[in-house]
Each structure stands twice: as structure tokens, then as C-alpha cells.
Short mmCIF file of C-alpha atoms in Angstrom, two decimals:
data_model
loop_
_atom_site.label_atom_id
_atom_site.label_comp_id
_atom_site.label_asym_id
_atom_site.label_seq_id
_atom_site.Cartn_x
_atom_site.Cartn_y
_atom_site.Cartn_z
CA MET C 12 0.00 0.00 0.00
CA LYS C 13 2.83 2.39 0.87
CA LYS C 14 4.51 1.65 -2.44
CA LEU C 15 1.25 2.35 -4.26
CA LEU C 16 0.85 5.71 -2.49
CA LEU C 17 4.46 6.55 -3.25
CA LEU C 18 3.94 5.74 -6.93
CA ILE C 19 0.79 7.88 -7.00
CA MET C 20 2.67 10.81 -5.41
CA ILE C 21 5.57 10.47 -7.85
CA PHE C 22 3.17 10.31 -10.78
CA SER C 23 1.23 13.34 -9.49
CA LEU C 24 4.39 15.40 -8.98
CA ASN C 25 5.67 14.44 -12.40
CA ALA C 26 2.33 15.31 -14.00
CA ASN C 27 2.27 18.69 -12.23
CA ALA C 28 5.87 19.35 -13.23
CA GLN C 29 5.05 18.60 -16.85
CA PHE C 30 1.98 20.82 -16.66
CA PHE C 31 3.88 23.82 -15.26
CA LYS C 32 6.75 23.24 -17.67
CA LYS C 33 4.30 23.44 -20.56
CA VAL C 34 2.53 26.53 -19.18
CA PHE C 35 5.70 28.53 -18.47
CA LYS C 36 7.89 27.32 -21.34
CA TYR C 37 9.04 30.29 -23.51
CA SER C 38 7.68 32.79 -20.98
CA THR C 39 9.61 35.96 -20.07
CA VAL C 40 9.81 38.10 -16.93
CA TYR C 41 10.85 41.68 -17.66
CA GLY C 42 11.28 45.06 -16.04
CA SER C 43 12.38 48.44 -17.33
CA TYR C 44 12.75 52.11 -16.45
CA ASP C 45 12.97 55.03 -18.85
CA GLN C 46 13.19 58.79 -18.37
CA SER C 47 13.24 61.74 -20.73
CA ASN C 48 12.74 65.49 -20.63
CA ALA C 49 9.17 66.69 -20.75
CA ILE C 50 8.25 69.43 -23.22
CA GLN C 51 8.84 72.70 -21.42
CA PRO C 52 6.64 75.77 -21.99
CA ILE C 53 7.98 79.00 -23.44
CA LYS C 54 9.53 81.20 -20.76
CA SER C 55 7.17 83.68 -19.12
CA PHE C 56 7.92 86.68 -16.90
CA TYR C 57 6.23 89.06 -14.47
CA VAL C 58 7.29 92.65 -13.77
CA THR C 59 6.60 93.96 -10.24
CA GLN C 60 5.57 97.47 -9.32
CA GLU C 61 9.19 98.07 -8.34
CA ASN C 62 10.29 97.16 -11.91
CA GLU C 63 11.75 93.83 -10.80
CA LEU C 64 11.69 91.07 -13.40
CA GLN C 65 10.58 87.66 -12.14
CA GLU C 66 10.47 84.49 -14.20
CA THR C 67 7.13 82.67 -13.83
CA THR C 68 7.71 79.78 -16.23
CA PRO C 69 6.17 76.59 -14.82
CA ARG C 70 8.67 73.75 -14.61
CA ILE C 71 7.44 70.35 -15.71
CA SER C 72 9.31 67.39 -14.27
CA SER C 73 10.80 64.76 -16.55
CA ASP C 74 8.65 62.08 -18.13
CA ALA C 75 9.36 58.75 -16.48
CA ASN C 76 7.97 55.26 -16.59
CA TYR C 77 8.79 51.94 -15.01
CA THR C 78 7.27 48.67 -16.14
CA PHE C 79 7.14 45.14 -14.78
CA GLY C 80 5.63 42.20 -16.57
CA PHE C 81 5.39 38.50 -17.22
CA ARG C 82 4.51 37.25 -20.68
CA LYS C 83 4.22 34.33 -23.03
CA LEU C 84 3.28 35.54 -26.50
CA ALA C 85 4.07 33.94 -29.83
CA PHE C 86 5.76 36.31 -32.28
CA PHE C 87 4.59 36.50 -35.87
CA ASP C 88 7.17 35.89 -38.56
CA TYR C 89 7.67 39.60 -39.27
CA GLU C 90 8.24 40.54 -35.60
CA ASP C 91 11.74 40.84 -34.16
CA LYS C 92 12.11 37.79 -31.94
CA ASP C 93 15.65 38.63 -30.81
CA ARG C 94 14.93 42.16 -29.61
CA PHE C 95 15.48 42.90 -25.92
CA TYR C 96 12.00 43.03 -24.43
CA ASP C 97 11.22 45.94 -22.08
CA GLY C 98 7.44 46.14 -22.28
CA THR C 99 7.20 49.24 -24.47
CA GLU C 100 6.75 47.12 -27.59
CA THR C 101 3.34 46.20 -28.96
CA ASN C 102 2.97 42.53 -29.71
CA ILE C 103 0.36 42.14 -32.44
CA GLY C 104 -0.84 38.88 -30.96
CA GLN C 105 -2.49 40.86 -28.15
CA LYS C 106 -4.68 42.73 -30.61
CA SER C 107 -5.38 40.25 -33.38
CA ASN C 108 -7.86 37.39 -33.05
CA GLU C 109 -5.19 34.90 -34.11
CA GLY C 110 -1.80 34.00 -32.73
CA ASN C 111 1.17 32.50 -34.49
CA THR C 112 0.50 29.20 -32.74
CA ASN C 113 -2.36 27.41 -31.03
CA GLY C 114 -2.41 26.98 -27.28
CA LEU C 115 -2.05 29.21 -24.24
CA GLU C 116 -0.71 32.78 -24.34
CA TYR C 117 -0.68 35.37 -21.57
CA LEU C 118 0.57 38.78 -20.50
CA PHE C 119 0.54 40.43 -17.06
CA GLU C 120 1.96 43.94 -16.94
CA ILE C 121 1.89 47.02 -14.75
CA SER C 122 3.47 50.39 -15.47
CA LYS C 123 3.59 53.60 -13.48
CA GLY C 124 5.04 56.98 -14.28
CA LYS C 125 4.55 60.60 -15.24
CA GLN C 126 3.86 62.20 -18.61
CA GLN C 127 3.91 65.98 -19.08
CA GLY C 128 3.52 66.41 -15.34
CA ILE C 129 0.55 64.02 -15.09
CA ASN C 130 0.95 60.88 -12.98
CA PHE C 131 -0.49 57.66 -14.36
CA LYS C 132 -0.75 53.99 -13.48
CA ASN C 133 -1.58 51.51 -16.24
CA SER C 134 -2.07 47.78 -16.12
CA LYS C 135 -3.05 45.02 -18.49
CA MET C 136 -3.84 41.35 -18.23
CA PHE C 137 -4.25 39.14 -21.28
CA LEU C 138 -4.98 35.41 -21.15
CA ARG C 139 -6.00 33.53 -24.30
CA TYR C 140 -6.31 29.96 -25.45
CA LEU C 141 -6.47 29.27 -29.17
CA GLY C 142 -8.05 25.95 -30.01
CA LYS C 143 -8.55 24.49 -33.43
CA ASN C 144 -12.18 25.59 -33.57
CA TYR C 145 -12.56 28.10 -30.73
CA ILE C 146 -11.02 31.12 -29.01
CA ALA C 147 -11.32 31.82 -25.28
CA LYS C 148 -9.89 35.06 -23.89
CA VAL C 149 -9.90 37.04 -20.66
CA GLU C 150 -8.58 40.60 -20.64
CA GLN C 151 -8.21 43.53 -18.28
CA ILE C 152 -7.13 46.99 -19.47
CA LYS C 153 -6.53 50.05 -17.33
CA ASN C 154 -5.12 53.04 -19.19
CA GLU C 155 -5.26 56.24 -17.15
CA LEU C 156 -3.79 58.31 -20.00
CA VAL C 157 -7.00 57.83 -22.03
CA ASP C 158 -9.29 57.13 -19.03
CA LEU C 159 -10.21 53.61 -20.15
CA ASP C 160 -10.73 50.84 -17.61
CA TYR C 161 -12.56 47.55 -18.21
CA LYS C 162 -12.47 43.76 -17.81
CA SER C 163 -13.74 41.34 -20.43
CA ALA C 164 -14.34 37.64 -21.10
CA ASP C 165 -14.60 36.56 -24.74
CA ILE C 166 -15.60 33.17 -26.19
CA ARG C 167 -15.91 32.53 -29.94
CA LEU C 168 -16.18 29.85 -32.56
CA ARG C 169 -13.19 29.89 -34.89
CA LEU C 170 -13.52 29.11 -38.58
CA PRO C 171 -10.36 29.06 -40.74
CA ILE C 172 -11.04 30.01 -44.38
CA GLY C 173 -8.19 28.62 -46.41
CA LYS C 174 -4.67 29.17 -45.11
CA LYS C 175 -4.79 32.97 -44.74
CA PHE C 176 -8.28 33.97 -43.58
CA SER C 177 -9.93 33.26 -40.27
CA LEU C 178 -13.46 34.13 -39.15
CA SER C 179 -14.57 34.12 -35.51
CA ILE C 180 -17.98 34.77 -34.00
CA GLY C 181 -19.27 34.69 -30.44
CA SER C 182 -19.95 36.94 -27.47
CA ILE C 183 -17.98 39.15 -25.10
CA TYR C 184 -18.89 40.28 -21.59
CA ARG C 185 -17.33 43.57 -20.46
CA THR C 186 -17.55 45.11 -16.99
CA TYR C 187 -16.58 48.70 -16.18
CA GLN C 188 -16.92 51.24 -13.41
CA LYS C 189 -17.26 54.58 -15.17
CA ALA C 190 -20.43 55.91 -16.74
CA TYR C 191 -18.97 56.29 -20.22
CA GLY C 192 -20.65 58.89 -22.40
CA VAL C 193 -22.18 60.80 -19.51
CA ASN C 194 -21.24 64.48 -19.23
CA PRO C 195 -22.78 65.88 -16.02
CA ILE C 196 -22.00 69.53 -16.77
CA GLN C 197 -23.79 69.31 -20.10
CA SER C 198 -26.93 68.01 -18.39
CA TYR C 199 -26.65 70.69 -15.71
CA LEU C 200 -26.35 73.56 -18.20
CA GLU C 201 -29.39 72.34 -20.13
CA GLU C 202 -31.53 73.24 -17.11
CA ASN C 203 -29.53 75.94 -15.32
CA GLN C 204 -27.49 79.05 -15.99
CA TRP C 205 -23.71 78.69 -15.73
CA TRP C 206 -23.43 81.09 -12.78
CA ASP C 207 -25.84 78.95 -10.72
CA LEU C 208 -23.13 76.31 -10.49
CA SER C 209 -20.73 78.85 -8.98
CA ARG C 210 -23.27 80.21 -6.52
CA TYR C 211 -25.15 77.14 -5.31
CA TYR C 212 -22.51 74.39 -5.50
CA TYR C 213 -19.31 76.19 -4.60
CA GLY C 214 -20.41 79.27 -2.67
CA HIS C 215 -19.00 81.89 -5.03
CA SER C 216 -20.77 85.26 -5.11
CA ASP C 217 -20.96 88.01 -7.70
CA ILE C 218 -21.52 91.72 -7.15
CA PHE C 219 -22.61 93.99 -9.99
CA TYR C 220 -20.77 97.25 -10.60
CA THR C 221 -20.94 99.97 -13.25
CA TRP C 222 -18.15 101.79 -15.01
CA GLU C 223 -17.86 104.90 -17.22
CA ASN C 224 -15.28 105.77 -19.85
CA THR C 225 -14.71 109.46 -19.19
CA ALA C 226 -13.11 109.96 -22.59
CA THR C 227 -16.05 108.60 -24.61
CA GLY C 228 -18.88 108.76 -22.13
CA GLU C 229 -19.55 105.05 -22.59
CA ILE C 230 -21.23 103.40 -19.60
CA GLY C 231 -21.24 99.70 -18.87
CA GLY C 232 -21.39 97.11 -16.12
CA ASP C 233 -19.80 93.87 -15.02
CA TYR C 234 -19.35 91.64 -11.96
CA PHE C 235 -16.82 91.14 -9.22
CA TRP C 236 -16.52 87.46 -8.23
CA TYR C 237 -15.62 86.34 -4.69
CA ASP C 238 -15.05 82.90 -3.16
CA ASN C 239 -16.85 81.72 -0.02
CA GLN C 240 -14.14 83.35 2.13
CA GLY C 241 -14.72 86.75 0.56
CA THR C 242 -11.50 86.74 -1.45
CA LEU C 243 -11.68 88.49 -4.81
CA LEU C 244 -11.33 85.97 -7.64
CA SER C 245 -12.04 88.08 -10.68
CA SER C 246 -13.12 91.55 -11.76
CA SER C 247 -15.29 90.50 -14.71
CA ASP C 248 -17.46 87.64 -15.94
CA LEU C 249 -15.12 87.03 -18.86
CA ASP C 250 -12.05 86.77 -16.66
CA TYR C 251 -13.94 84.53 -14.23
CA ARG C 252 -15.03 82.11 -16.96
CA ASN C 253 -11.55 82.05 -18.50
CA ASN C 254 -9.55 81.50 -15.31
CA VAL C 255 -11.84 80.13 -12.59
CA PHE C 256 -15.03 78.58 -13.92
CA GLY C 257 -13.24 75.93 -16.00
CA GLN C 258 -11.75 74.49 -12.80
CA LEU C 259 -15.23 74.33 -11.26
CA VAL C 260 -16.56 72.51 -14.32
CA ASN C 261 -13.87 69.83 -14.03
CA ARG C 262 -14.46 69.55 -10.29
CA TYR C 263 -18.22 69.21 -10.76
CA ASN C 264 -17.83 66.56 -13.45
CA ASN C 265 -15.46 64.50 -11.31
CA GLU C 266 -17.71 64.74 -8.25
CA GLN C 267 -20.86 63.75 -10.14
CA LEU C 268 -19.17 60.89 -12.00
CA GLU C 269 -17.94 59.50 -8.69
CA LEU C 270 -21.54 59.40 -7.46
CA ILE C 271 -22.76 57.32 -10.42
CA SER C 272 -19.67 55.16 -11.01
CA GLY C 273 -19.60 51.41 -10.60
CA GLY C 274 -21.70 48.43 -11.60
CA TYR C 275 -21.94 48.58 -15.39
CA ALA C 276 -21.63 45.70 -17.85
CA ASN C 277 -22.33 44.87 -21.50
CA LEU C 278 -22.95 41.48 -23.06
CA SER C 279 -22.16 41.99 -26.74
CA GLY C 280 -22.06 39.98 -29.93
CA ILE C 281 -18.63 39.96 -31.52
CA ILE C 282 -17.40 39.14 -35.01
CA GLY C 283 -13.73 38.89 -35.93
CA LEU C 284 -11.86 38.59 -39.20
CA ASP C 285 -8.13 38.06 -39.70
CA PHE C 286 -5.91 37.88 -42.77
CA TYR C 287 -2.25 36.92 -42.60
CA HIS C 288 0.21 36.68 -45.49
CA TYR C 289 3.95 36.44 -44.98
CA ARG C 290 6.92 36.31 -47.29
CA LYS C 291 10.40 37.45 -46.36
CA SER C 292 10.22 40.42 -48.72
CA PHE C 293 6.50 41.16 -48.35
CA TRP C 294 4.02 40.66 -45.53
CA PHE C 295 0.52 41.88 -44.73
CA HIS C 296 -1.45 41.25 -41.57
CA ALA C 297 -4.94 42.71 -41.01
CA TYR C 298 -7.31 42.02 -38.13
CA GLY C 299 -10.53 43.38 -36.73
CA SER C 300 -13.29 42.71 -34.22
CA VAL C 301 -16.69 44.41 -34.35
CA LEU C 302 -19.26 44.53 -31.55
CA PRO C 303 -22.56 45.52 -33.23
CA ILE C 304 -25.22 44.79 -30.60
CA HIS C 305 -25.30 44.91 -26.81
CA LYS C 306 -27.29 44.07 -23.72
CA THR C 307 -26.64 46.42 -20.80
CA PHE C 308 -26.62 45.48 -17.12
CA ALA C 309 -26.33 48.04 -14.34
CA GLU C 310 -26.78 48.27 -10.60
CA SER C 311 -30.18 49.41 -9.40
CA GLY C 312 -30.80 53.07 -10.08
CA LYS C 313 -27.78 53.49 -12.35
CA ASN C 314 -29.16 52.19 -15.64
CA LYS C 315 -30.17 55.71 -16.69
CA TYR C 316 -26.47 56.60 -16.65
CA SER C 317 -25.39 53.64 -18.79
CA TYR C 318 -23.88 54.15 -22.21
CA GLU C 319 -26.93 52.57 -23.81
CA SER C 320 -29.18 55.18 -22.17
CA PHE C 321 -26.80 57.94 -23.23
CA ILE C 322 -26.77 56.76 -26.87
CA GLY C 323 -30.47 55.90 -26.86
CA LYS C 324 -30.04 52.49 -28.53
CA ASN C 325 -28.39 49.12 -28.01
CA ASP C 326 -26.87 48.69 -31.47
CA TRP C 327 -23.98 51.14 -31.36
CA VAL C 328 -20.75 49.80 -32.87
CA ASP C 329 -17.61 49.23 -30.84
CA TYR C 330 -14.56 47.88 -32.62
CA SER C 331 -10.87 47.06 -32.54
CA ILE C 332 -9.15 47.05 -35.93
CA GLY C 333 -5.62 47.26 -37.22
CA GLY C 334 -2.98 45.97 -39.53
CA GLN C 335 0.69 45.79 -40.43
CA PHE C 336 2.28 46.01 -43.85
CA GLY C 337 5.89 45.71 -44.94
CA ILE C 338 7.71 45.37 -48.22
CA ASP C 339 11.29 45.28 -49.41
CA ILE C 340 11.12 47.04 -52.76
CA ASN C 341 14.71 46.06 -53.50
CA LYS C 342 17.83 45.16 -51.53
CA LYS C 343 18.19 48.72 -50.26
CA LEU C 344 14.70 50.19 -49.98
CA GLY C 345 11.93 49.04 -47.64
CA LEU C 346 8.57 50.43 -46.48
CA PHE C 347 6.40 49.59 -43.50
CA THR C 348 3.27 50.83 -41.76
CA GLU C 349 1.17 49.93 -38.71
CA VAL C 350 -2.36 51.04 -37.81
CA ALA C 351 -4.34 50.17 -34.68
CA ILE C 352 -7.65 51.74 -33.66
CA GLN C 353 -9.82 50.74 -30.72
CA LYS C 354 -13.15 52.38 -29.97
CA TYR C 355 -14.99 51.17 -26.86
CA TRP C 356 -17.95 53.27 -25.73
CA ASP C 357 -16.81 56.92 -26.11
CA ARG C 358 -13.11 56.13 -25.60
CA ARG C 359 -10.80 55.85 -28.58
CA ILE C 360 -7.15 54.77 -28.83
CA GLU C 361 -5.26 55.26 -32.08
CA VAL C 362 -1.78 54.19 -33.17
CA LEU C 363 -0.29 55.06 -36.56
CA LYS C 364 3.25 54.31 -37.63
CA ALA C 365 4.84 54.56 -41.05
CA GLY C 366 8.41 54.49 -42.15
CA ILE C 367 10.98 54.01 -44.86
CA ASN C 368 14.34 52.28 -44.62
CA PHE C 369 17.18 52.82 -47.06
CA LYS C 370 20.38 50.84 -46.70
CA PHE C 371 23.54 52.34 -48.18
#
């Protein structure tokens, strides 16, 4: 009996070892840090009453980004397999509906940094299994630079058409926290005057005054604006709207969106089409997924803030499309281009690259 248990344990350990070896084979752990100067504004100055010159140029700290990740992604034939991987590259397998091989692929990555003085924290998780006749994928994207944050689960039937085309069809379930499409300040201004926001939400007060141009005799009026502590903010409506009110608009939007955030989901139909042709001197890879119809789920009381309610229909079109093209015209001249566009709800991410190489 002891020998039998020992054999079972050895077999189990060996099976687990083989399983993990298969899962993690060809995977890569990576980390990187990069820093560069941010674009600095043109120098600005202020002259005091005592004729002293003071520089008032705002200083923007350097752009910086560090990234950590763990990945197992199959490279297509036209991608540089030997390049040192630091996480800034875009592997096409993450975006296309097809990989360069069947089986399990994954990516777990987090990056944090600053761009033009704005702090951001991005993360992505990509887990896909390509079977002969199906695709199963789980994905999480958080991109604070474009304010896009969602999780999705995608299952499709996969139909190869010849050796170069592939059609996929199924459904995708996406969950998200933000009320995409909703613009609280727009709704507010449809029913209220702009100055009501200043007065009733943020305690600002305005006092009317008149003025006279003694040279022309022209008479007019305007408003002083004060905060809730009685401090003068502006001496005219125009100056107030230009330099103060915009900050209140952003503050109001953020506060209202926080109140209605959380608990949104879409179950959507999804159709994908891929085309892949590769030769050493010419390759073309195009891919696309279209989400043409949706069913919305929302927490109680929040459905009126859903994207479907904002659009007024459930058949809006979300999509993710792109492609790569490269050609060696001769031994010295080569051309390439890459396009990637994703539109989910009212968020849009675009990438466009084009180039020419000439070897002397």
C-alpha cells in the first residue's frame, strides 16, 4: 500500500511538473525604467511694481515610466524575436484574433510613471487559449492616459477560411466602473445658468458694478466674483469664466461621475476577421473585431447613466481594428506601416506608424 501511495505521489508530482513546464515554457519576466525630458513651456515673466523682473515659467518634471511584466506571447514571422523586451513594444498577438500558434498565451503587466507632469498607473492582463475551432480570452485593461478601464471575457467559434483567412464569432462580456458617455456639466447647463453652479454648488458670489469711460462717455457694467471666504477671484465675468469657472466645471464633473460610477456591464455579440500573409520580402497582416449589438446590465438606479441610455439604442458599434504592412522594394529600400484603432464606448485609442528604410 505504501509503495502504491508513493507511486501515486511520484506520478502526481511528475504530471504537475510537466503541466507547469508546458505553461511557463518560452515565458519571459521583464522590467524596465525610462526617463526623458518633458516638453517645457515658453519662458514667461512678471514685472513687479518696483520694476523687478521675475520668471514665472512653470517647470514640468521629466517624463518617467517603469514597467514590470510576465509574458508568453508567440511572435509573428515579421516581428523581431531577438529584440530585448522591455514592455514598451506592442505585440500584435495581443490585438489580433489569431496568434502565431495554437495553445495558451498570456501577459501580465503594470506600469507607473509621469507624462507631461501628469501621474499615471496603467495595467493590463491578457490570457487567451487558441483551439482548433474556438477562441477563449480574458482581458483587463486600465489606461489612465485615455481614461479607459474595463475587464472582459470573450468566447468565440473559430472558422479558418483557407490558409490565410480566419473568421470568428461569439460573445464578449465587459464590466466597467465609469459611466462612459455621460457628461454631467452638459446636463446641468441644459436646465440651469452657468453662474448657478458657482453660486449654489461652490459658494462663489458676484456683485454687480458699473463703469464709465470718461473719454467717450460710454457706460457699462460687469461683476466682481468672490469665493466663499470673501477673497476676490475676478473683476469681470469674462475673466472669471476664463480662469476660474473651468476648474469648477472639471471639479463638478469628477464629483458627479464618482456618485454614479460602478456596476456597469455589457454582453455583446462579436465578429472577428483576420488575414495573414507572410513572405520574407512582403508581408501583410490585417485584423478586426466588431461589436454591433449589446445588452446592458447596471446596478439598481444606475441604468439611466449607462452608455446605452446615453446613446439611446443598443446597437452602437464598438470595434478594434488594425494591420501591419511591410515590403522590401529592392535590396536597399523598404517600407512599412502599422495602424491600430480601438473604440470602446466613447473612448478611442489610435496608433499610426509609417516608415521608410534605405540601406547604403
